[in-house]
């Protein structure tokens, strides 16, 4: 429900009993108090990257003014990260209502339209948007300020302290919160605010900021500027040249996110073309996985799917194939129906994310009779992974080396050496091993043969030995064989939406009906098995009471594909920096230059783009697109931490 109204030309918040901005003009205040207050545009000139943090996004006035200043400055930094916090976000309609006053103003109309196209739902969490061709990244953190600032990673070059007055919203200006903000500042960062209250100045000064009062704007006598001291470790050196091993969804997504940051990438794959491993299926289901307690996996898949959706127009323009037709998850029994219904009630999310549908509603949506009711994901659909990978690789110039089996990575004085040889046995005859030096390496090898690494990076047997691993894998991953079944030229154009549950069924929009998939761990059978087609058929029948065509056709005409997923025991992927043994909790781990992106399991489509963005942000030492908690959940160090906890004096044994 809208909790603000116009009063004398200014937006007035009923909740806080205060105006969103001075009556002298929101745009003028943004320019004078905030943009100039932190020394912009001069301070971003000649830099690769500039990171700005704002407390109190409101209607985004400060953001639009900053974005426009960046657009019009020929000396601007190559990329701008703008992270804004708000506990009570406005929804798209409210944003539209506020900005309608400028609808005939060519300065703001195109920017507002571009933002509104991607503007996120008002649900708690991190929401990253890519604007201006991806050079301006806006991360909206819909949380109360203290939760948000603790969840943030990265150092900021500037901080806008906006928000309602300390008298109306004291938490926003508490000493504790301002101290937390100060910890997020880069050396020499600048802070600006319209608020010069004594306790705000004292709190900043207590955190070693140099505070000064300057002539104010719009009838206010003073405004505040502050400068952070030169402190903390120097920023990490951002690698100039990165080798990515693996050209599937994982490798391609991190490669494109690095290239977007101006980092030179060389992508290796043992296959002759991209996306020939697990990412080679002609279609896969894209949806998220709700849970009653909205667990980490639910948050990862939901945020990942929304990230893919928000960038989809760009990837579709580059040739990505897929359709956001919606997806169903059909219950397995009446008891399961009751549990699924309880999850919908508990999460109380906007309908575009998740609703409950009865059996007859589900059947009407699908165009086939479903066995039970279930979850309806209007935001879901299907995607062709090889076309998405190809679109990513088209987006930026990347060096690619196909048919190259990477055999070893070894440390050098300044970085890493990647050694490879031609992948096929025939090519190997007489072929010598070739190598390339680089600053950092990302291993995105899926369930493929892992190159040999320095022994010091391989964890001790106590940790990995206990986990089922495929030969030579120094990470706690296991390979899961999967077979999809495919009925070419189906006679009926059904189902109309993606149906999931015991398996999945993709609408036959590309001339085939795809369903599956089997999941057998540590099974290396390389070709299609009739028994697996049968198993997929059983899965399909558990979801829908429908046979796409006659049984003879079913037995004779099924095609399919076999591939291996790399999975972890906790079902979460492995994304982050690797470390030599015993150094997992050492901050220097982030300097090792050896990174991993694997374990996407059966959900690569939903999470690859977000996880690739997280890894690229970590490599480039920029603000992360997810909370520290979500990043910690996929950190390779989590296995060591869990083991240490198990052997800590506080455990039972
Ligand atoms: C049958 C099946 C059905 C699936 N259905 C869905 C679905 O419906 N929805 C969904 O979201 N996900 C689905 N998945 C999962 C999804 O496909 C995976 O999560 C995703 O493709 C994994 O991507 P990746 O890049 O990690 O691995 P891969 O795509 O396997 O890429 C790894 C690449 O690394 C290369 N490589 C490995 N070692 C080396 C080396 N030493 N040198 C050079 N190159 C190397 C390999 O050649 C390979 O190309 C399915 C998977 C399977 C197998």
XYZ file of C-alpha atoms and ligand atoms in Angstrom:
706
model
C 0.000 0.000 0.000
C 1.340 3.421 -0.949
C 2.554 5.226 2.186
C 3.553 8.546 0.655
C 1.778 11.495 -0.981
C 2.609 14.788 -2.598
C 2.742 17.791 -0.240
C 3.631 21.182 -1.749
C 5.481 19.567 -4.639
C 7.560 17.208 -2.472
C 7.009 13.492 -1.810
C 5.991 13.116 1.850
C 6.340 9.803 3.735
C 3.377 8.930 5.971
C 5.495 6.294 7.717
C 8.219 8.726 8.805
C 6.250 11.987 8.761
C 8.973 13.627 6.711
C 9.679 14.687 3.124
C 11.846 12.527 0.858
C 13.823 15.535 -0.269
C 14.063 19.245 0.303
C 11.293 21.348 -1.183
C 14.039 23.376 -2.854
C 14.395 20.512 -5.347
C 15.484 16.886 -5.181
C 17.683 17.104 -8.281
C 19.518 20.217 -7.117
C 20.159 18.644 -3.712
C 21.466 15.450 -5.318
C 23.899 17.424 -7.444
C 25.129 19.932 -4.856
C 25.020 17.967 -1.630
C 25.833 14.453 -2.791
C 27.584 14.358 -6.178
C 29.783 17.414 -5.529
C 30.000 16.550 -1.843
C 31.975 13.376 -2.594
C 34.180 15.138 -5.140
C 32.524 13.857 -8.307
C 32.881 13.858 -11.219
C 36.607 14.628 -10.765
C 37.359 11.634 -8.524
C 36.260 8.937 -10.966
C 38.289 10.369 -13.840
C 40.942 8.107 -15.309
C 39.943 5.174 -13.108
C 38.930 1.685 -14.189
C 36.214 1.433 -11.571
C 34.462 3.545 -8.938
C 32.197 2.178 -6.182
C 29.544 4.293 -4.512
C 27.304 3.379 -1.575
C 24.045 5.101 -0.670
C 21.940 4.685 2.434
C 18.309 5.433 1.529
C 17.528 4.843 -2.175
C 14.015 6.322 -1.999
C 12.962 7.233 -5.531
C 16.518 6.962 -6.821
C 17.055 10.707 -7.332
C 20.704 10.623 -6.218
C 21.316 7.593 -8.397
C 19.863 9.176 -11.543
C 21.833 12.388 -11.020
C 25.050 10.384 -10.525
C 24.365 8.137 -13.510
C 23.672 11.129 -15.769
C 26.816 12.916 -14.588
C 28.791 9.753 -15.366
C 27.222 9.510 -18.845
C 28.134 13.089 -19.692
C 31.690 13.031 -18.395
C 34.192 12.108 -21.135
C 36.825 11.354 -18.464
C 34.580 8.965 -16.479
C 35.738 5.657 -15.025
C 35.133 2.612 -17.225
C 32.600 1.093 -14.821
C 30.450 2.460 -12.011
C 29.163 0.275 -9.163
C 26.320 1.960 -7.277
C 25.005 0.071 -4.256
C 21.903 1.501 -2.582
C 20.158 0.352 0.577
C 16.487 0.761 1.428
C 14.372 -0.986 4.056
C 11.090 0.262 2.578
C 11.587 0.099 -1.193
C 9.166 1.742 -3.565
C 7.639 -0.578 -6.144
C 7.714 -0.025 -9.899
C 4.339 1.784 -9.964
C 5.408 4.183 -7.223
C 8.692 4.885 -8.993
C 6.725 5.569 -12.175
C 4.319 7.865 -10.297
C 7.188 9.884 -8.819
C 9.093 10.264 -12.095
C 5.972 11.146 -14.111
C 6.692 14.802 -13.243
C 9.768 14.539 -15.527
C 8.193 12.504 -18.321
C 8.739 15.276 -20.861
C 12.256 16.002 -19.690
C 14.776 14.405 -22.078
C 17.443 14.417 -19.338
C 15.604 11.871 -17.195
C 13.045 10.080 -19.373
C 15.428 7.566 -21.030
C 17.259 6.809 -17.774
C 14.040 6.278 -15.838
C 12.650 4.042 -18.603
C 15.828 1.917 -18.628
C 15.768 1.475 -14.867
C 12.044 0.719 -14.693
C 12.419 -2.010 -17.297
C 14.593 -3.983 -14.859
C 13.321 -2.561 -11.569
C 13.172 -5.409 -9.025
C 10.317 -6.651 -6.909
C 10.165 -5.219 -3.386
C 11.362 -8.460 -1.768
C 14.249 -8.543 0.737
C 17.690 -9.282 -0.634
C 20.234 -8.097 -3.191
C 19.050 -7.142 -6.669
C 21.722 -6.280 -9.238
C 20.745 -4.408 -12.421
C 22.954 -3.760 -15.442
C 22.458 -0.371 -17.077
C 24.171 1.521 -19.871
C 25.306 -1.657 -21.625
C 26.517 -3.164 -18.339
C 28.942 -0.340 -17.526
C 26.734 0.955 -14.711
C 25.855 -1.712 -12.155
C 23.133 -0.781 -9.696
C 22.793 -3.149 -6.732
C 19.644 -2.505 -4.726
C 19.772 -4.003 -1.254
C 16.271 -4.206 0.159
C 17.069 -4.617 3.850
C 17.115 -2.569 6.990
C 20.396 -0.590 6.971
C 22.366 -2.510 9.626
C 21.528 -5.897 8.092
C 22.407 -4.531 4.668
C 25.737 -2.998 5.572
C 26.830 -6.164 7.372
C 25.873 -8.201 4.298
C 27.923 -6.038 1.924
C 31.327 -7.005 0.614
C 33.716 -4.637 -1.086
C 35.201 -1.217 -0.367
C 33.475 1.970 -1.448
C 35.066 5.139 -2.788
C 32.128 7.325 -1.797
C 29.152 7.225 0.566
C 25.898 9.191 0.311
C 24.198 9.427 3.701
C 20.646 10.331 2.763
C 17.392 9.448 4.486
C 14.800 10.979 6.730
C 15.951 13.320 9.469
C 17.566 11.921 12.651
C 14.537 13.129 14.620
C 12.160 11.049 12.442
C 14.351 8.013 11.771
C 17.078 7.837 14.463
C 18.221 4.266 13.597
C 19.428 5.492 10.235
C 21.942 7.814 11.921
C 23.005 5.736 14.922
C 26.644 5.716 15.946
C 26.689 1.952 15.559
C 25.411 2.094 11.971
C 27.698 4.955 10.951
C 30.624 2.960 12.364
C 29.589 -0.014 10.224
C 29.435 2.222 7.139
C 32.882 3.633 7.918
C 34.314 0.091 7.848
C 33.127 -0.300 4.249
C 35.034 2.760 3.025
C 38.143 2.581 0.871
C 41.202 4.508 1.863
C 40.560 8.233 1.226
C 36.848 7.674 0.459
C 34.528 10.686 0.664
C 31.198 10.954 2.499
C 28.413 13.477 1.846
C 25.165 14.285 3.627
C 22.643 17.084 3.985
C 22.579 16.237 7.705
C 25.080 18.029 9.948
C 23.648 16.916 13.313
C 26.292 16.930 16.042
C 25.964 13.224 16.815
C 26.389 12.303 13.149
C 29.567 14.378 12.924
C 30.872 12.921 16.184
C 30.137 9.342 15.082
C 32.040 9.844 11.833
C 34.938 11.553 13.608
C 35.061 8.672 16.118
C 35.721 6.433 13.118
C 38.706 8.572 12.139
C 36.943 10.473 9.363
C 37.847 14.099 8.887
C 34.515 15.936 9.011
C 33.764 19.437 7.769
C 30.679 21.601 7.380
C 30.160 23.349 4.052
C 27.607 25.921 2.841
C 24.241 24.166 2.513
C 21.691 23.880 -0.282
C 18.143 25.205 -0.665
C 17.807 27.260 2.479
C 19.772 24.838 4.667
C 22.681 26.605 6.253
C 25.135 23.735 6.081
C 25.822 20.330 4.586
C 28.377 17.703 5.569
C 31.489 16.394 3.877
C 33.902 13.863 5.358
C 37.053 12.103 4.220
C 38.146 8.629 5.316
C 41.759 8.250 6.412
C 44.312 6.306 4.403
C 43.998 2.965 6.155
C 43.706 -0.753 5.687
C 45.545 -2.973 3.269
C 46.081 -1.542 -0.200
C 43.483 -2.688 -2.727
C 44.224 -6.022 -4.394
C 45.905 -5.905 -7.773
C 43.239 -6.710 -10.327
C 44.471 -9.359 -12.783
C 44.916 -8.179 -16.340
C 44.911 -11.611 -17.969
C 42.782 -14.522 -16.734
C 42.660 -18.081 -18.098
C 39.279 -19.784 -17.736
C 39.359 -23.570 -18.101
C 35.967 -24.907 -19.228
C 33.575 -23.487 -21.814
C 30.219 -24.548 -20.332
C 27.669 -22.382 -18.506
C 30.086 -21.840 -15.609
C 33.208 -20.918 -17.590
C 31.348 -18.781 -20.128
C 29.410 -16.841 -17.492
C 32.525 -15.875 -15.533
C 34.419 -15.173 -18.772
C 31.783 -12.690 -19.935
C 31.582 -11.044 -16.499
C 35.383 -10.613 -16.467
C 35.433 -9.286 -20.044
C 32.698 -6.820 -19.084
C 35.187 -5.496 -16.508
C 37.838 -4.981 -19.170
C 39.894 -8.005 -18.070
C 41.488 -10.010 -20.908
C 40.200 -13.592 -20.867
C 41.445 -16.725 -22.605
C 38.885 -19.513 -22.513
C 40.051 -23.136 -22.905
C 37.923 -26.181 -23.551
C 38.753 -29.751 -24.439
C 35.840 -29.859 -26.877
C 35.932 -28.400 -30.380
C 33.107 -25.954 -29.528
C 31.583 -24.360 -26.416
C 28.910 -26.024 -24.251
C 29.505 -29.646 -25.205
C 29.543 -31.092 -21.668
C 26.640 -30.875 -19.204
C 25.700 -27.553 -20.829
C 25.086 -29.213 -24.196
C 21.396 -30.177 -23.846
C 19.062 -28.574 -26.350
C 16.798 -27.289 -23.554
C 16.588 -27.207 -19.780
C 14.076 -26.059 -17.193
C 14.593 -22.687 -15.500
C 12.836 -22.156 -12.204
C 13.737 -21.661 -8.570
C 13.447 -23.975 -5.553
C 11.283 -22.605 -2.725
C 11.616 -23.926 0.819
C 9.562 -23.332 3.963
C 12.469 -21.548 5.687
C 13.632 -19.785 2.501
C 16.977 -21.521 2.852
C 20.225 -20.573 1.127
C 19.517 -22.790 -1.860
C 16.091 -21.178 -2.319
C 17.678 -17.716 -2.158
C 20.448 -18.660 -4.583
C 18.105 -20.150 -7.172
C 15.552 -17.317 -6.867
C 18.126 -14.510 -7.079
C 19.941 -16.376 -9.842
C 16.801 -16.797 -11.914
C 15.831 -13.135 -11.470
C 19.352 -12.100 -12.492
C 19.123 -14.168 -15.671
C 15.676 -12.726 -16.370
C 16.804 -9.137 -15.870
C 19.689 -9.581 -18.353
C 17.719 -11.748 -20.780
C 16.836 -9.015 -23.341
C 20.557 -8.391 -23.874
C 21.389 -12.094 -24.237
C 18.358 -12.716 -26.470
C 19.531 -9.903 -28.768
C 22.842 -11.779 -29.039
C 21.135 -15.050 -29.975
C 20.180 -16.700 -26.658
C 17.219 -19.047 -27.100
C 14.550 -19.709 -24.486
C 11.031 -18.750 -23.481
C 9.634 -17.437 -20.230
C 6.373 -19.319 -20.586
C 6.114 -20.109 -16.849
C 6.845 -23.362 -15.049
C 4.844 -25.702 -12.844
C 6.102 -27.981 -10.110
C 3.587 -30.765 -9.621
C 3.160 -32.333 -6.163
C 3.790 -36.058 -5.716
C 0.878 -36.800 -3.367
C -1.899 -35.113 -1.428
C 0.363 -34.826 1.618
C 2.993 -33.188 -0.581
C 0.344 -30.797 -1.906
C -0.398 -29.695 1.665
C 3.290 -29.064 2.373
C 3.752 -27.111 -0.851
C 0.694 -25.003 -0.115
C 2.111 -24.228 3.360
C 5.369 -23.017 1.771
C 3.468 -20.551 -0.434
C 1.564 -19.217 2.588
C 4.732 -18.970 4.675
C 6.825 -17.135 2.059
C 3.991 -14.771 1.010
C 5.915 -13.676 -2.086
C 4.598 -11.579 -4.979
C 2.510 -13.660 -7.365
C 4.990 -13.247 -10.192
C 7.437 -15.387 -8.189
C 5.303 -18.157 -6.756
C 1.667 -19.137 -6.330
C -0.252 -22.265 -5.466
C -2.442 -23.817 -8.180
C -4.965 -26.608 -7.796
C -4.849 -29.706 -9.987
C -7.439 -28.269 -12.388
C -5.679 -24.884 -12.542
C -2.335 -26.594 -13.176
C -3.893 -28.714 -15.931
C -5.442 -25.636 -17.546
C -2.081 -23.857 -17.576
C -0.193 -26.862 -18.901
C -2.780 -27.924 -21.472
C -2.389 -31.505 -20.208
C -3.909 -33.229 -17.176
C -1.570 -33.056 -14.215
C -1.698 -35.645 -11.418
C -1.879 -33.088 -8.601
C -1.796 -29.368 -7.968
C 1.473 -27.609 -7.274
C 3.599 -24.491 -7.512
C 3.262 -22.072 -10.393
C 6.316 -19.986 -11.269
C 5.238 -17.234 -13.709
C 8.924 -16.188 -13.839
C 10.070 -19.643 -15.017
C 10.541 -21.134 -18.451
C 13.077 -23.015 -20.526
C 16.467 -22.112 -21.965
C 18.780 -23.664 -24.561
C 22.145 -23.676 -22.715
C 24.445 -23.857 -25.792
C 22.683 -20.822 -27.327
C 23.011 -18.901 -24.046
C 26.720 -19.759 -23.834
C 27.190 -18.690 -27.472
C 25.419 -15.374 -26.754
C 27.718 -14.747 -23.771
C 30.797 -15.469 -25.858
C 29.553 -13.072 -28.543
C 29.037 -10.206 -26.084
C 32.712 -9.273 -25.666
C 35.913 -10.086 -27.519
C 37.420 -13.147 -25.813
C 40.322 -15.337 -26.854
C 39.085 -18.925 -27.141
C 41.184 -22.070 -27.509
C 39.017 -25.099 -28.346
C 40.120 -28.747 -28.509
C 42.648 -27.930 -25.801
C 42.969 -30.321 -22.877
C 44.478 -28.336 -20.022
C 46.834 -30.737 -18.283
C 48.532 -28.682 -15.583
C 48.517 -25.335 -13.865
C 51.620 -24.279 -12.011
C 52.515 -21.141 -10.088
C 55.094 -18.772 -11.560
C 56.821 -15.832 -9.959
C 54.053 -13.413 -10.983
C 51.034 -15.604 -11.562
C 50.187 -18.917 -13.177
C 51.188 -21.079 -16.124
C 48.505 -23.065 -17.937
C 49.744 -26.069 -19.935
C 47.584 -27.750 -22.555
C 47.744 -30.186 -25.433
C 45.359 -31.006 -28.297
C 42.400 -32.839 -26.807
C 41.818 -35.692 -29.249
C 44.113 -38.720 -29.215
C 44.762 -38.409 -32.964
C 45.948 -34.845 -32.572
C 48.255 -35.744 -29.697
C 50.619 -37.706 -31.939
C 53.800 -35.707 -31.878
C 52.021 -32.632 -30.550
C 53.940 -30.817 -27.907
C 52.443 -29.377 -24.768
C 51.888 -25.643 -25.072
C 51.604 -23.137 -22.283
C 50.409 -19.656 -21.483
C 51.253 -17.382 -18.556
C 48.506 -15.381 -16.895
C 47.712 -13.514 -13.683
C 44.877 -15.766 -12.532
C 43.131 -19.020 -13.428
C 39.482 -20.030 -13.054
C 38.787 -23.769 -13.036
C 35.282 -24.294 -14.424
C 35.799 -27.858 -15.522
C 32.435 -29.373 -14.519
C 32.774 -33.141 -14.261
C 35.697 -33.097 -16.721
C 39.264 -34.178 -16.104
C 40.786 -31.700 -13.682
C 44.280 -30.519 -14.598
C 47.008 -31.268 -12.087
C 47.460 -28.492 -9.548
C 50.193 -27.589 -7.146
C 50.239 -30.195 -4.376
C 50.010 -27.529 -1.713
C 46.517 -26.653 -2.969
C 45.218 -30.196 -2.674
C 43.503 -30.715 0.624
C 44.483 -33.528 2.955
C 42.801 -36.919 2.667
C 40.778 -36.458 5.851
C 38.724 -33.844 4.102
C 38.364 -34.941 0.522
C 38.918 -38.665 1.101
C 35.608 -38.920 2.909
C 33.697 -37.573 -0.070
C 32.867 -39.496 -3.212
C 35.064 -37.892 -5.827
C 35.756 -38.691 -9.435
C 39.311 -39.700 -10.255
C 41.818 -36.953 -9.669
C 39.316 -34.417 -8.336
C 40.866 -32.316 -5.602
C 37.449 -30.854 -4.755
C 34.563 -32.551 -2.935
C 32.541 -33.071 -6.091
C 30.917 -36.137 -7.512
C 29.836 -36.805 -11.064
C 26.177 -37.619 -11.695
C 25.273 -39.142 -15.046
C 22.115 -37.739 -16.609
C 20.141 -38.843 -19.649
C 17.408 -36.748 -21.233
C 14.847 -38.220 -23.633
C 13.678 -36.417 -26.687
C 10.690 -37.102 -28.924
C 11.232 -35.468 -32.320
C 8.333 -33.966 -34.273
C 5.577 -34.492 -31.674
C 2.080 -34.317 -33.133
C 0.654 -32.063 -30.428
C 1.797 -28.634 -29.276
C 1.561 -29.631 -25.624
C 2.383 -28.960 -22.825
C 2.194 -25.180 -23.076
C 4.441 -24.506 -20.079
C 7.395 -26.246 -18.443
C 6.181 -29.022 -16.135
C 8.495 -30.190 -13.342
C 8.162 -32.434 -10.303
C 9.459 -35.995 -10.468
C 11.341 -34.857 -13.573
C 10.709 -32.222 -16.198
C 8.911 -31.795 -19.477
C 9.769 -28.952 -21.872
C 7.140 -27.603 -24.331
C 7.806 -28.792 -27.895
C 8.438 -25.329 -29.300
C 11.616 -26.209 -31.143
C 10.284 -29.281 -32.912
C 10.905 -31.825 -30.146
C 9.469 -32.744 -26.785
C 12.221 -33.015 -24.178
C 11.786 -34.799 -20.866
C 13.995 -36.268 -18.194
C 16.309 -36.554 -16.591
C 17.968 -39.502 -14.898
C 20.503 -38.909 -12.130
C 22.895 -41.765 -11.369
C 26.028 -40.963 -9.354
C 29.395 -42.363 -10.426
C 27.927 -44.040 -13.499
C 30.207 -43.687 -16.522
C 28.086 -45.456 -19.165
C 28.743 -43.257 -22.211
C 25.777 -43.936 -24.508
C 21.971 -43.764 -24.377
C 20.252 -46.579 -22.447
C 16.720 -47.762 -23.180
C 16.220 -48.412 -19.449
C 16.917 -44.722 -18.816
C 14.353 -43.685 -21.447
C 11.894 -45.908 -19.554
C 12.841 -44.241 -16.266
C 12.253 -40.820 -17.833
C 8.906 -42.035 -19.130
C 7.950 -43.068 -15.575
C 8.956 -39.607 -14.341
C 6.766 -37.967 -16.959
C 3.839 -40.209 -16.060
C 4.224 -39.335 -12.367
C 3.624 -35.673 -13.252
C 0.968 -35.831 -15.978
C -1.773 -38.199 -17.052
C -0.960 -37.792 -20.707
C 0.846 -39.645 -23.478
C 2.233 -37.390 -26.148
C 1.792 -39.998 -28.845
C 1.222 -43.750 -29.197
C 3.375 -46.262 -27.373
C 5.053 -47.624 -30.498
C 6.339 -44.169 -31.254
C 7.520 -43.899 -27.671
C 9.668 -47.013 -27.939
C 10.967 -46.536 -31.443
C 11.403 -42.839 -31.838
C 13.167 -41.558 -28.732
C 16.409 -39.686 -29.087
C 18.319 -38.216 -26.173
C 21.622 -37.123 -24.744
C 23.970 -38.236 -21.975
C 26.163 -35.919 -19.903
C 27.626 -35.612 -16.404
C 26.737 -32.991 -13.836
C 29.278 -32.095 -11.159
C 27.490 -32.008 -7.804
C 28.323 -31.335 -4.164
C 26.897 -33.005 -1.074
C 25.230 -29.818 0.145
C 23.814 -29.164 -3.368
C 25.376 -25.703 -3.448
C 27.973 -24.822 -6.075
C 31.637 -24.114 -5.345
C 32.512 -20.533 -6.228
C 35.505 -18.614 -4.923
C 39.213 -18.496 -4.197
C 41.285 -21.590 -3.532
C 44.039 -21.604 -0.955
C 47.076 -23.657 -0.096
C 46.470 -26.139 2.748
C 46.046 -24.537 6.135
C 45.498 -21.064 4.671
C 41.751 -21.117 4.089
C 40.959 -18.480 6.666
C 43.905 -16.314 5.703
C 42.774 -13.088 3.959
C 45.722 -13.591 1.590
C 43.716 -16.442 0.078
C 42.061 -13.800 -2.084
C 45.456 -13.038 -3.601
C 46.232 -16.627 -4.644
C 44.952 -16.056 -8.184
C 43.489 -19.563 -8.324
C 39.701 -19.624 -8.474
C 37.095 -22.307 -8.868
C 33.557 -22.345 -10.287
C 31.991 -25.778 -10.235
C 29.292 -27.958 -8.674
C 26.335 -26.389 -10.504
C 24.603 -29.757 -10.195
C 21.149 -29.880 -11.775
C 20.470 -26.104 -11.570
C 23.136 -24.555 -13.755
C 20.694 -22.522 -15.832
C 19.206 -20.678 -12.870
C 22.419 -19.893 -11.036
C 25.305 -19.711 -13.543
C 24.905 -16.023 -14.459
C 24.718 -14.838 -10.836
C 27.529 -17.109 -9.636
C 29.716 -15.980 -12.570
C 29.048 -12.361 -11.631
C 29.959 -13.086 -7.993
C 33.233 -14.706 -8.997
C 34.144 -11.873 -11.393
C 33.380 -9.324 -8.623
C 35.654 -11.242 -6.257
C 38.451 -11.468 -8.824
C 38.159 -7.749 -9.674
C 37.817 -6.780 -5.973
C 34.481 -5.041 -6.519
C 31.198 -5.064 -4.546
C 29.521 -8.462 -4.666
C 26.067 -9.038 -6.185
C 24.959 -11.193 -3.237
C 25.233 -11.003 0.535
C 28.303 -12.301 2.352
C 26.079 -15.068 3.702
C 25.119 -16.295 0.230
C 28.744 -16.009 -0.906
C 29.937 -17.945 2.165
C 27.438 -20.697 1.340
C 29.265 -21.388 -1.950
C 32.793 -20.584 -0.769
C 35.229 -23.484 -1.377
C 36.501 -22.866 2.176
C 33.186 -24.003 3.669
C 34.240 -27.652 3.650
C 37.382 -26.927 5.649
C 35.456 -24.713 8.046
C 32.874 -27.432 8.642
C 35.577 -29.997 9.288
C 37.342 -27.662 11.717
C 34.068 -27.067 13.532
C 33.607 -30.817 13.827
C 36.990 -31.107 15.504
C 36.664 -28.003 17.650
C 36.623 -28.301 21.467
C 32.922 -27.364 21.416
C 31.860 -30.414 19.443
C 30.662 -33.523 21.330
C 33.471 -35.907 20.443
C 20.977 -34.649 -18.419
C 21.072 -33.309 -17.779
C 19.931 -32.535 -17.657
C 20.000 -31.278 -17.064
N 18.874 -30.499 -16.977
C 18.943 -29.270 -16.415
C 17.803 -28.439 -16.339
O 16.722 -28.791 -16.793
N 17.932 -27.215 -15.749
C 19.132 -26.786 -15.230
O 19.203 -25.681 -14.697
N 20.223 -27.561 -15.304
C 20.153 -28.786 -15.869
N 21.271 -29.571 -15.922
C 22.475 -29.092 -15.254
C 23.261 -28.088 -16.075
O 23.322 -28.530 -17.388
C 24.648 -27.975 -15.434
O 24.501 -27.484 -14.117
C 25.572 -27.027 -16.184
O 25.531 -27.265 -17.552
C 27.003 -27.186 -15.675
O 27.821 -26.301 -16.379
P 29.413 -26.371 -16.212
O 29.964 -25.301 -17.049
O 29.753 -26.406 -14.768
O 29.809 -27.811 -16.767
P 30.014 -28.288 -18.278
O 28.960 -27.770 -19.154
O 30.192 -29.754 -18.212
O 31.358 -27.575 -18.714
C 32.626 -27.987 -18.273
C 33.559 -27.853 -19.452
O 34.888 -27.985 -18.987
C 35.627 -28.623 -19.993
N 36.811 -29.221 -19.353
C 36.852 -30.031 -18.274
N 38.120 -30.336 -17.957
C 38.897 -29.711 -18.864
C 40.304 -29.642 -19.065
N 41.152 -30.263 -18.252
N 40.760 -28.902 -20.110
C 39.911 -28.244 -20.941
N 38.574 -28.282 -20.785
C 38.081 -28.999 -19.755
C 34.677 -29.666 -20.548
O 35.053 -30.035 -21.860
C 33.348 -28.932 -20.496
O 33.018 -28.332 -21.729
C 21.235 -30.813 -16.550
C 22.389 -31.588 -16.689
C 22.312 -32.826 -17.299
C 23.567 -33.623 -17.440
